CSV table of C-alpha atoms in Angstrom, one decimal:
chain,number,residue,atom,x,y,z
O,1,UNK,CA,11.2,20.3,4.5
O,2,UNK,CA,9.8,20.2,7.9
O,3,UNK,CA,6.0,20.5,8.6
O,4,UNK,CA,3.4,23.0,9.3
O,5,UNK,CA,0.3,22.6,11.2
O,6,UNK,CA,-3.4,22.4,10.0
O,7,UNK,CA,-5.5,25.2,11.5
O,8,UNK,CA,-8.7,24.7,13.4
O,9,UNK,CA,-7.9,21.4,14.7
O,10,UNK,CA,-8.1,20.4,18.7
O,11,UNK,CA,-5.2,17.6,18.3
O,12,UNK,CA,-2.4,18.5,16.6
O,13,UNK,CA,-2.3,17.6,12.7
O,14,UNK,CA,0.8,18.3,11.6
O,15,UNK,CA,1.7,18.3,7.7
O,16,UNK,CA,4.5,17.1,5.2
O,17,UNK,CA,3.2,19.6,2.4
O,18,UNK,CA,1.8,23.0,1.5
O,19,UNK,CA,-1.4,23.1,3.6
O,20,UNK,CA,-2.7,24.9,1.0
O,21,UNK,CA,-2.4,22.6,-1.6
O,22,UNK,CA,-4.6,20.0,0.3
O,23,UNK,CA,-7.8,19.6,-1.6
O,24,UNK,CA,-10.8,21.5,0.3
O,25,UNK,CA,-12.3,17.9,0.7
O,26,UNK,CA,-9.6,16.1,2.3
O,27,UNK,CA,-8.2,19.5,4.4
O,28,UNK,CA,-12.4,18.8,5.5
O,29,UNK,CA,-11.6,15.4,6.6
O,30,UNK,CA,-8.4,15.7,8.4
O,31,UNK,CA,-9.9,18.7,10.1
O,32,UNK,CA,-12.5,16.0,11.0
O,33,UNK,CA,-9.9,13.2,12.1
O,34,UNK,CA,-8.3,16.3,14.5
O,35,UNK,CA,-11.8,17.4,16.2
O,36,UNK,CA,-12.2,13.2,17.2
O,37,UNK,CA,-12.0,13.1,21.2
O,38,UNK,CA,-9.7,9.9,20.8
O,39,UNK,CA,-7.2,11.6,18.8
O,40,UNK,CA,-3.8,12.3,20.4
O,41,UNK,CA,-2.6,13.8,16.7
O,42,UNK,CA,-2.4,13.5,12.9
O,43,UNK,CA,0.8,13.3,10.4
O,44,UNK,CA,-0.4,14.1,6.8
O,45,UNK,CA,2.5,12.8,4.2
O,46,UNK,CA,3.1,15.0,1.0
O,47,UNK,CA,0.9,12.5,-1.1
O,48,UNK,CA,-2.7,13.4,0.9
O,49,UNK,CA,-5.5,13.4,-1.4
O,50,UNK,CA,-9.6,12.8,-1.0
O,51,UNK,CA,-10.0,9.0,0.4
O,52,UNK,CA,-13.2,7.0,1.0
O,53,UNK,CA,-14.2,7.5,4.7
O,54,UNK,CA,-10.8,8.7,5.5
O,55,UNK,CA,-7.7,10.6,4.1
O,56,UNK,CA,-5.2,9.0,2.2
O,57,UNK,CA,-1.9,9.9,3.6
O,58,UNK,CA,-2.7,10.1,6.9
O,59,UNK,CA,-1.4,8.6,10.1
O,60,UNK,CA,-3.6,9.2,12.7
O,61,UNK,CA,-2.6,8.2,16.6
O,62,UNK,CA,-5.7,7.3,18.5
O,63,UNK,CA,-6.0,6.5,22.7
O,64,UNK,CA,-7.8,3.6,23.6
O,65,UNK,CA,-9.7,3.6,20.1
O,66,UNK,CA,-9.6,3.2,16.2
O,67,UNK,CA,-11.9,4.2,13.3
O,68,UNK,CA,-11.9,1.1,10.4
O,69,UNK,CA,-12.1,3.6,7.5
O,70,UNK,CA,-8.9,5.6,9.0
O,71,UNK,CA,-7.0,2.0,7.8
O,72,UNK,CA,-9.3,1.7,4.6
O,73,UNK,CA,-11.1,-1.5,2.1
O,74,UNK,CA,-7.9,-2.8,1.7
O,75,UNK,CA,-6.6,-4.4,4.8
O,76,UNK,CA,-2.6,-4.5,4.6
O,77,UNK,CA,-2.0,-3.5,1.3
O,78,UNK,CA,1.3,-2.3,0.7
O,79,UNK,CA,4.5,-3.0,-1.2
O,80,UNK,CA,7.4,-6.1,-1.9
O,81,UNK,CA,10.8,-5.9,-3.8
O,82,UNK,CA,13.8,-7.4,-4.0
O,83,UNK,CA,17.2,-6.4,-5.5
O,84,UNK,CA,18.8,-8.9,-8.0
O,85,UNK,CA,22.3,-9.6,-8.8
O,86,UNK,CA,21.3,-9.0,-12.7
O,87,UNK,CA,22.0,-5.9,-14.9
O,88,UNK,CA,20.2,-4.5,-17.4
O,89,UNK,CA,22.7,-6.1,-20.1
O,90,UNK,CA,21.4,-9.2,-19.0
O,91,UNK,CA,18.2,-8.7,-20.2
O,92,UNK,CA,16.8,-9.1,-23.7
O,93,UNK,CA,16.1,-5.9,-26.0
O,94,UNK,CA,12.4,-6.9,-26.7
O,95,UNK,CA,10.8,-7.1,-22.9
O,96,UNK,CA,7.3,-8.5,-24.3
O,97,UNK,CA,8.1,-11.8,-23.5
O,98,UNK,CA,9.3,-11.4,-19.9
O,99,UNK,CA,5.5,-9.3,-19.3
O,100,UNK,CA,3.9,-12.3,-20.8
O,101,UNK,CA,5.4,-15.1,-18.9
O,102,UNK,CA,4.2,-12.6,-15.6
O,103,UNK,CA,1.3,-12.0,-16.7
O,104,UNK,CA,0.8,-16.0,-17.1
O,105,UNK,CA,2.5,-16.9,-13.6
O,106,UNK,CA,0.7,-14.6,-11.7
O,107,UNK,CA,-3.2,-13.8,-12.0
O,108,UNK,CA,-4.2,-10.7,-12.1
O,109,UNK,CA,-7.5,-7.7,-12.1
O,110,UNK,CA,-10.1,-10.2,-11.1
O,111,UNK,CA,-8.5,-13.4,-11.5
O,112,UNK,CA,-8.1,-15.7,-9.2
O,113,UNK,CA,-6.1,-19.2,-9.1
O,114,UNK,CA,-8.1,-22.3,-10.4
O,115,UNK,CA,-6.5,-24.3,-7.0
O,116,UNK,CA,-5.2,-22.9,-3.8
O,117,UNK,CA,-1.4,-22.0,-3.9
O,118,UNK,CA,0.0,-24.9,-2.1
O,119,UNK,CA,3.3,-23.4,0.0
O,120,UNK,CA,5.4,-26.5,0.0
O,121,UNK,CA,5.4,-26.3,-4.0
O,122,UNK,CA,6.5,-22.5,-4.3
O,123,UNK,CA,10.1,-22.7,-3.8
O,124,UNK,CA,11.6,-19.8,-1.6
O,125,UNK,CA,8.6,-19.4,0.4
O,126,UNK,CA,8.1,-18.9,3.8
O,127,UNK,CA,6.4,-22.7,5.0
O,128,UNK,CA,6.0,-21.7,8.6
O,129,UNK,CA,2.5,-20.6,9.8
O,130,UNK,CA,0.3,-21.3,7.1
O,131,UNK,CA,-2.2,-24.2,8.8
O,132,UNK,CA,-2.6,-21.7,11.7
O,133,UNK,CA,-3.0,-19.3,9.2
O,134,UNK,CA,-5.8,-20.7,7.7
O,135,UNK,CA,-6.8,-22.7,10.9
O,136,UNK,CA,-7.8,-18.7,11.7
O,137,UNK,CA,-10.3,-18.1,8.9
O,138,UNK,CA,-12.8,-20.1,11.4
O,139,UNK,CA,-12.2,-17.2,13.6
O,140,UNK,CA,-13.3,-14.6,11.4
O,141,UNK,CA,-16.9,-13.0,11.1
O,142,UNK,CA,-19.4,-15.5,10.4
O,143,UNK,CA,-21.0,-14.2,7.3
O,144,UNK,CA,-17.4,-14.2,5.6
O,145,UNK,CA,-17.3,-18.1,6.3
O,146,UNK,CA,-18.8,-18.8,2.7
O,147,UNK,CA,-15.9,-17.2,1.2
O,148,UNK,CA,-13.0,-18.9,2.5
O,149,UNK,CA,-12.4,-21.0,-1.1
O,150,UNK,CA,-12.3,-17.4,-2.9
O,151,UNK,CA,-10.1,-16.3,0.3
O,152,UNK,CA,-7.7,-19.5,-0.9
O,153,UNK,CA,-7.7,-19.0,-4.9
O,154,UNK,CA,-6.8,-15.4,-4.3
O,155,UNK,CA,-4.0,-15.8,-2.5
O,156,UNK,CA,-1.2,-15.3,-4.6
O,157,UNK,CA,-2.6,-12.6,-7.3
O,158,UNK,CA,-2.5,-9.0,-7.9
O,159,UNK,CA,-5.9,-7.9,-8.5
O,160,UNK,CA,-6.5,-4.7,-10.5
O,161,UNK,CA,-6.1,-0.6,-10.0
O,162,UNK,CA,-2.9,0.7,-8.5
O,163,UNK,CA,-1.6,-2.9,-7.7
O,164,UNK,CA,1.0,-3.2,-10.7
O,165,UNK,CA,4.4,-5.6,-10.6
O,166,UNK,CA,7.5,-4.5,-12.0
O,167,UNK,CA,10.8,-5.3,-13.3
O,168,UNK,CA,12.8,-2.3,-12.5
O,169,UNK,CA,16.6,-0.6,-13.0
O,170,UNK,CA,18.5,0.9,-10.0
O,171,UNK,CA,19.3,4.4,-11.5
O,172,UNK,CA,22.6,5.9,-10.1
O,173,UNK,CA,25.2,5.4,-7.9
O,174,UNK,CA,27.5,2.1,-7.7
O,175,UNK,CA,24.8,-0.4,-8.9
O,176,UNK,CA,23.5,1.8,-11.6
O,177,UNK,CA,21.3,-0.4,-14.2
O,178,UNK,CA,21.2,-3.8,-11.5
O,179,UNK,CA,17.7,-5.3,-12.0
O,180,UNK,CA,15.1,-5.2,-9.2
O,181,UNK,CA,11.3,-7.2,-8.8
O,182,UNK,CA,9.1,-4.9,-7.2
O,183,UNK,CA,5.1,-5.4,-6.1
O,184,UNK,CA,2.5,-3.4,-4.8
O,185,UNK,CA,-1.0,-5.7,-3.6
O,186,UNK,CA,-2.9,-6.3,-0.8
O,187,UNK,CA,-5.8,-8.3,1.0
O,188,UNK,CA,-7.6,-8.8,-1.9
O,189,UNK,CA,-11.8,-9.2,-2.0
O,190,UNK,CA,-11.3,-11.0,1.5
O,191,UNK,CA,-9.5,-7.9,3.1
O,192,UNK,CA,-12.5,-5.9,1.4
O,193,UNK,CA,-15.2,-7.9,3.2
O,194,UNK,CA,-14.0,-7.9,6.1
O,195,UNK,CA,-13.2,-3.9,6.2
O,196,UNK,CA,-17.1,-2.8,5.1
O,197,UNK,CA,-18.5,-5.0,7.4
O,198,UNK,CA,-16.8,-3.8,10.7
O,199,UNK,CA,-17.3,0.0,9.1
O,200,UNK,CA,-20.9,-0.7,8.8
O,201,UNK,CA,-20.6,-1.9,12.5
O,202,UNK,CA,-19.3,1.1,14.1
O,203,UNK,CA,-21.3,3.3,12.1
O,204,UNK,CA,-24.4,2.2,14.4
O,205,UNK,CA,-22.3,2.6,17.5
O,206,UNK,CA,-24.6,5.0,19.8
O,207,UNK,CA,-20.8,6.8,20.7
O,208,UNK,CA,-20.4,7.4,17.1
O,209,UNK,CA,-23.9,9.5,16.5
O,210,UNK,CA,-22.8,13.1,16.9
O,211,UNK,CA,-19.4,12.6,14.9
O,212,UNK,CA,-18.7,15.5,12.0
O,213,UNK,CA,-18.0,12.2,9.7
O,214,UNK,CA,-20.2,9.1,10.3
O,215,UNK,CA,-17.3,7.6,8.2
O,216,UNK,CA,-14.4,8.0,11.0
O,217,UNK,CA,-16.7,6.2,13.8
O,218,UNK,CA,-14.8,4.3,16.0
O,219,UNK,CA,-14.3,0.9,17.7
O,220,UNK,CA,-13.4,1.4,21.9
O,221,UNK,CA,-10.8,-0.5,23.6
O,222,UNK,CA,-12.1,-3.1,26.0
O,223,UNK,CA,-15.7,-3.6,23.6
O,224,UNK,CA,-16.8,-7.0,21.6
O,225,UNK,CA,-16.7,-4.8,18.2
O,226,UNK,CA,-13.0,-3.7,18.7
O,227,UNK,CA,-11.8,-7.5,19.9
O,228,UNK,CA,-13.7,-8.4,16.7
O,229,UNK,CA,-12.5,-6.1,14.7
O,230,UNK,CA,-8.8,-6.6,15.8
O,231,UNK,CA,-9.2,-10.3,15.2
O,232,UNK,CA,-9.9,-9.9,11.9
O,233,UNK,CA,-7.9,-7.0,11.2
O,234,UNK,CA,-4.7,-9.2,12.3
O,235,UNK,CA,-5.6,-12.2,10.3
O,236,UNK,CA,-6.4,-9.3,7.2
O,237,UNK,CA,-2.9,-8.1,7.3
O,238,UNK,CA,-1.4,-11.4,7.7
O,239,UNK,CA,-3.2,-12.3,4.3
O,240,UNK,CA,-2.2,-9.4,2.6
O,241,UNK,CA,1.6,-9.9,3.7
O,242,UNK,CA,1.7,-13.5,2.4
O,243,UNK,CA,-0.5,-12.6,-0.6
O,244,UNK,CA,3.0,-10.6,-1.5
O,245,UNK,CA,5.1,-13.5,-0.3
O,246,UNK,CA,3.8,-16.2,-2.5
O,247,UNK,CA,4.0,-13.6,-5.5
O,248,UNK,CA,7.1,-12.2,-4.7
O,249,UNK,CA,8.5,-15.9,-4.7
O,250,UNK,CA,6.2,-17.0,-8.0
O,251,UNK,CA,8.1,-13.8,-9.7
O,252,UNK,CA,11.6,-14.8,-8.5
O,253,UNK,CA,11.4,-18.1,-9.6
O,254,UNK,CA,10.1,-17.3,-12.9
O,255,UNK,CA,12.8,-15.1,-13.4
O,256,UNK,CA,15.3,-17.4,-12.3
O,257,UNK,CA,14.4,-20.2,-14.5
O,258,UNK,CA,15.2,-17.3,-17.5
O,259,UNK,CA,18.3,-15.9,-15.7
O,260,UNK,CA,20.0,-19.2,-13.9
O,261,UNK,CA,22.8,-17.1,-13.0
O,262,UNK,CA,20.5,-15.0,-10.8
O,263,UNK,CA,21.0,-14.2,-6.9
O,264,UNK,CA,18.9,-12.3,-4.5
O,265,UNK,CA,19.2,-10.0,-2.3
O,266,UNK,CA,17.0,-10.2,0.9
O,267,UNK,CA,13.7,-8.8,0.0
O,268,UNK,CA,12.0,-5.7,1.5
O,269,UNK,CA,8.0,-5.7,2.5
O,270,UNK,CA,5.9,-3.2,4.0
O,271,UNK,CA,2.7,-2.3,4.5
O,272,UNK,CA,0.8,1.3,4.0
O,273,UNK,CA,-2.9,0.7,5.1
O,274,UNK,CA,-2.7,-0.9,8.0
O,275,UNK,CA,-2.6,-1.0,12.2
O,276,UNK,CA,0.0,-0.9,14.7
O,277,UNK,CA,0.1,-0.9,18.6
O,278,UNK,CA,2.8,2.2,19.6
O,279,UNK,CA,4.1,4.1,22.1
O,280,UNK,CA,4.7,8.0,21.5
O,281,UNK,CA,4.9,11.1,24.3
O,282,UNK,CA,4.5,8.5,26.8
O,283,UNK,CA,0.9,7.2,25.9
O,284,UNK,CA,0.7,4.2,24.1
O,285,UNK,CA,-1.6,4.5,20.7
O,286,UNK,CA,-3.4,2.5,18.2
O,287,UNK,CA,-1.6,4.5,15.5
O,288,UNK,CA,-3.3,3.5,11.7
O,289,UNK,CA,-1.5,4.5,8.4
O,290,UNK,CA,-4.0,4.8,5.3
O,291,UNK,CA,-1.4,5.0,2.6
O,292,UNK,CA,1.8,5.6,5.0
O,293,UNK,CA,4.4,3.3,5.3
O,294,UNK,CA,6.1,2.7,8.7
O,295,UNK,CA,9.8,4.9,8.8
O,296,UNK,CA,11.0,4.2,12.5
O,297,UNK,CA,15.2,4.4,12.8
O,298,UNK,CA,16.8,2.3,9.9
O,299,UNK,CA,13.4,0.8,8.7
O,300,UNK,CA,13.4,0.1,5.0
O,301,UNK,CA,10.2,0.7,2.7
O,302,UNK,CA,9.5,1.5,-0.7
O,303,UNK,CA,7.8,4.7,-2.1
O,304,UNK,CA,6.5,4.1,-5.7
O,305,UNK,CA,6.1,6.8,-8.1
O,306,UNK,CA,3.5,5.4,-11.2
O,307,UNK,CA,3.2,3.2,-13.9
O,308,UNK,CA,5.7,5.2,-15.8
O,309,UNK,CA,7.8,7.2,-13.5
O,310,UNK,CA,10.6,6.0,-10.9
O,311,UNK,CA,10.5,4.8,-7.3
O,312,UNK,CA,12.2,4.9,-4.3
O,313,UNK,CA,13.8,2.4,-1.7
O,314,UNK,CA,14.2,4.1,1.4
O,315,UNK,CA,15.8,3.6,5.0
O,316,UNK,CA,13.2,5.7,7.7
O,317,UNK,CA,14.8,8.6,9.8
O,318,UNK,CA,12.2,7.5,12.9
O,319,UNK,CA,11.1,11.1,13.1
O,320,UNK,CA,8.3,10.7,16.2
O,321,UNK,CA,6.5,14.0,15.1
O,322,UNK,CA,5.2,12.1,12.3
O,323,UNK,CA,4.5,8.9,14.3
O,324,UNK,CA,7.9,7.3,12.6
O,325,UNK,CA,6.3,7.3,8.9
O,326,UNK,CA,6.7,8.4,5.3
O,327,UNK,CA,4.3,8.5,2.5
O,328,UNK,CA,3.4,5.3,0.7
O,329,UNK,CA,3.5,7.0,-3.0
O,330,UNK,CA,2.7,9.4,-5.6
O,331,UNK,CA,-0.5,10.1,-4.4
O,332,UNK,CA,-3.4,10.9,-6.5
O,333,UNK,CA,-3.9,14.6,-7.9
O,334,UNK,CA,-7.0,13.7,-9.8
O,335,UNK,CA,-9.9,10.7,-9.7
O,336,UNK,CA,-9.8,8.3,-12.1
O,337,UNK,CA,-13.1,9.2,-13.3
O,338,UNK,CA,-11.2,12.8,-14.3
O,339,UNK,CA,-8.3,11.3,-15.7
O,340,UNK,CA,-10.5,9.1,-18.1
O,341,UNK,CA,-11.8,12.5,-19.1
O,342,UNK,CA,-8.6,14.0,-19.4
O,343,UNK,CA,-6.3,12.0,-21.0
O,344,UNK,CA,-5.9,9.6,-23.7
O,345,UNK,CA,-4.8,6.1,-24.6
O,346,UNK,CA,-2.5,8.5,-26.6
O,347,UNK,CA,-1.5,10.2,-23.8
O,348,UNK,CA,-1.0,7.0,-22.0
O,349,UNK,CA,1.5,5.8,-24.7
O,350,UNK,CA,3.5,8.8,-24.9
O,351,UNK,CA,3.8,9.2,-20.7
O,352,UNK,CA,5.4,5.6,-20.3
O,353,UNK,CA,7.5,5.4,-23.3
O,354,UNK,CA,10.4,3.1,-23.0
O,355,UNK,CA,8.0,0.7,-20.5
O,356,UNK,CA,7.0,-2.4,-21.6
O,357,UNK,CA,3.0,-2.3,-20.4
O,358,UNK,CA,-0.9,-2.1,-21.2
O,359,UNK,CA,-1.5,1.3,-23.2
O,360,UNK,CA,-5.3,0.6,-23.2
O,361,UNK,CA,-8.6,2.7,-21.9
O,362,UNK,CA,-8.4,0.2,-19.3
O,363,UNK,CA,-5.7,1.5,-17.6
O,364,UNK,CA,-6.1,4.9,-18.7
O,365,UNK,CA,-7.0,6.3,-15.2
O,366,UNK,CA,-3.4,5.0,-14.2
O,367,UNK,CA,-1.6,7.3,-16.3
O,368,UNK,CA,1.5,9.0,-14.8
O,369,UNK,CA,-0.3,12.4,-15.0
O,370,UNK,CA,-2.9,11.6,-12.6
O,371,UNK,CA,-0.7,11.3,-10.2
O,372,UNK,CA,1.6,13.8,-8.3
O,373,UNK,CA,5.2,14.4,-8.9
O,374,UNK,CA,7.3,11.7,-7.2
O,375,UNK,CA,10.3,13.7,-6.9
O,376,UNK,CA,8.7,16.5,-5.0
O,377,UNK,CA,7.1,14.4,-2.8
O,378,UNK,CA,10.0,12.7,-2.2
O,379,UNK,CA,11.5,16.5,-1.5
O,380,UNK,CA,8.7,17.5,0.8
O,381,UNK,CA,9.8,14.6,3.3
O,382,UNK,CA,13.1,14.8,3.5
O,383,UNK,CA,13.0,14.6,6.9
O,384,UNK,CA,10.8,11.2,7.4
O,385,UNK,CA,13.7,8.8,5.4
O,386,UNK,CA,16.6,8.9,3.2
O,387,UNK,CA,17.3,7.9,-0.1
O,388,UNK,CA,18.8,4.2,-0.5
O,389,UNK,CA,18.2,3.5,-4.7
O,390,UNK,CA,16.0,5.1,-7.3
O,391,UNK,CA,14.5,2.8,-9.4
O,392,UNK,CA,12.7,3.3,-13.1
O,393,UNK,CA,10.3,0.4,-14.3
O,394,UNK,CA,11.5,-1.2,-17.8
O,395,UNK,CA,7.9,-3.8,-17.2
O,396,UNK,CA,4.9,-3.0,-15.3
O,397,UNK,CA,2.3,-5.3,-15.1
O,398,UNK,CA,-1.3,-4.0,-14.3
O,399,UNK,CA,-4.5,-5.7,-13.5
């Protein structure tokens, strides 16, 4: 499928799905996004819905500017996996025990860790960086300094709503039924923090009075509120990235003390709310992506479906129209406040049947049905990447 163009717009906001499927509110916002004098276009993946302040699925290219909500609350979240050199034979029949042992390794909804992860004791992970890393934290706004000891026990969890972990099956192909670790979290309460307080920032911005959205006001190139903001978006994303890291290698090495046979493949990471300096129709942009993942030429990312349906692993075609990206997901078709009305903890048993995972009301507004079909999103942008492995969960961990 190529893309079609949102009427009504003065930059171009080109669109990965029927235009007229978009939800009036969010076809209101990206209308919004287009009419911003610092916009040099939009790309709207296939799984746009309704999003706080700003659309989710959009990529929006901005000159010389960029709007904090367009990037969201949760600074770098995005997704981790890794292929193993297991098969589902390998695993046990009764998967309750291999949730548990997660679930116990890895904190998760609003847990945090009773001590600070300590890198040199996580084997696999990255050691380089992290006393600059956290050297930084100094650096950050002010009134976030009284939060740097939640900052620390957080790293390293999964915290709650769409951020799951899973255990996963290649589907297909020549490695049909090989065993993949997969992740989706982010910045965590610090990422949060830091987000509202630089909205609320360039909210009051006299250049941000007249906007249609007081939501999409921007920061301005070569002002204290975009340095500041850029400072602690970099150090935001940073966190988020090792937040996956230290989890990523806390899962591996769980599973290889049950599987000593184990090998790994080099793991995959990306982001899909984030910021990135680029350079498209000769003009470089600050190009954000609220629930996009980055697809230049041969880039790999990772599309996940829900808590009971497949995802994707994916190599990016580097299509420039839509600012070299791809959708980050499923994408929402209703709230969760409507799909606690609508469906069941009945429901939610039958619709991930064969997954070992909560079937509670507290993760009813999670439920596959809530959320578009994977497999025609994953048809709508055909275009935007190719198809490396689909993958169905056998364990999904939520918080």
């Amino acid at each position: 499928m190529g893309f079609s163009l949102l009427a009504g717009t003065r930059a171009p906001v080109r669109v990965w799905t029927d235009p007229y499927a978009i939800e009036p509110q969010a076809a209101k916002q990206l209308r919004n996004i287009g009419a911003l004098p610092w916009v040099q276009g939009v790309a709207v993946m296939p799984d746009v819905h309704f999003g706080k302040g700003a659309t989710v699925g959009s990529v929006i290219a901005m000159r010389q500017a960029v709007s904090p909500a367009a990037v969201g609350v949760d600074i770098g979240c995005g997704m981790s996996a890794v292929r193993t050199s297991l098969t589902a034979a390998d695993l046990p029949d009764d998967l309750a025990g291999l949730r548990r042992a997660i679930e116990d390794a890895i904190p998760v909804g609003f847990a945090q860790r009773d001590e600070p992860v300590n890198p040199r004791r996580v084997r696999g992970l990255e050691q380089r960086g992290w006393d600059d890393f956290w050297r930084r934290f100094t650096d950050l706004d002010r009134r976030v300094a009284q939060l740097e000891t939640r900052a620390r026990r957080q790293l390293g969890t999964l915290g709650g709503g769409n951020h799951f972990i899973e255990v996963c099956l290649e589907q297909g192909g020549v490695d049909d039924g090989r065993v993949w670790l997969m992740l989706h979290s982010g910045s965590r309460n610090i990422g949060k923090e830091l987000a509202e307080r630089h909205i609320a920032v360039a909210r009051r911005l006299p250049h941000n009075a007249d906007l249609p959205d007081r939501d999409l006001a921007v920061f301005l190139a070569g002002t204290p509120e975009m340095d500041a903001y850029r400072r602690d978006l970099w150090w935001a994303q940073e966190y988020a990235r090792r937040n996956r890291a230290v989890m990523l290698a806390v899962l591996m090495n769980l599973v290889r003390d049950r599987f000593p046979q184990v090998g790994y493949d080099e793991p995959i990471s990306c982001h899909h709310n984030y910021v990135s300096e680029e350079h498209y129709e000769g003009v470089d942009v600050l190009v954000t992506r609220k629930g996009a993942i980055r697809a230049g030429r041969g880039d790999l990312g990772i599309i996940p479906g829900s808590m009971g349906t497949g995802s994707y692993i994916v190599r990016g075609t580097g299509h420039e129209w839509a600012y070299c990206s791809a959708s980050h997901g499923a994408g929402r078709r209703m709230s969760r406040a409507q799909a606690k009305r609508t469906y069941s903890t009945e429901d939610l048993a039958a619709q991930t049947s064969g997954v070992q995972c909560r079937k509670d009301a507290g993760v009813v507004d999670e439920i596959p049905g809530a959320y578009k079909d994977i497999n025609e999103v994953m048809a709508q942008q055909q275009d935007l990447v190719e198809v490396v492995a689909y993958l169905k969960q056998v364990v999904c961990v939520k918080g």
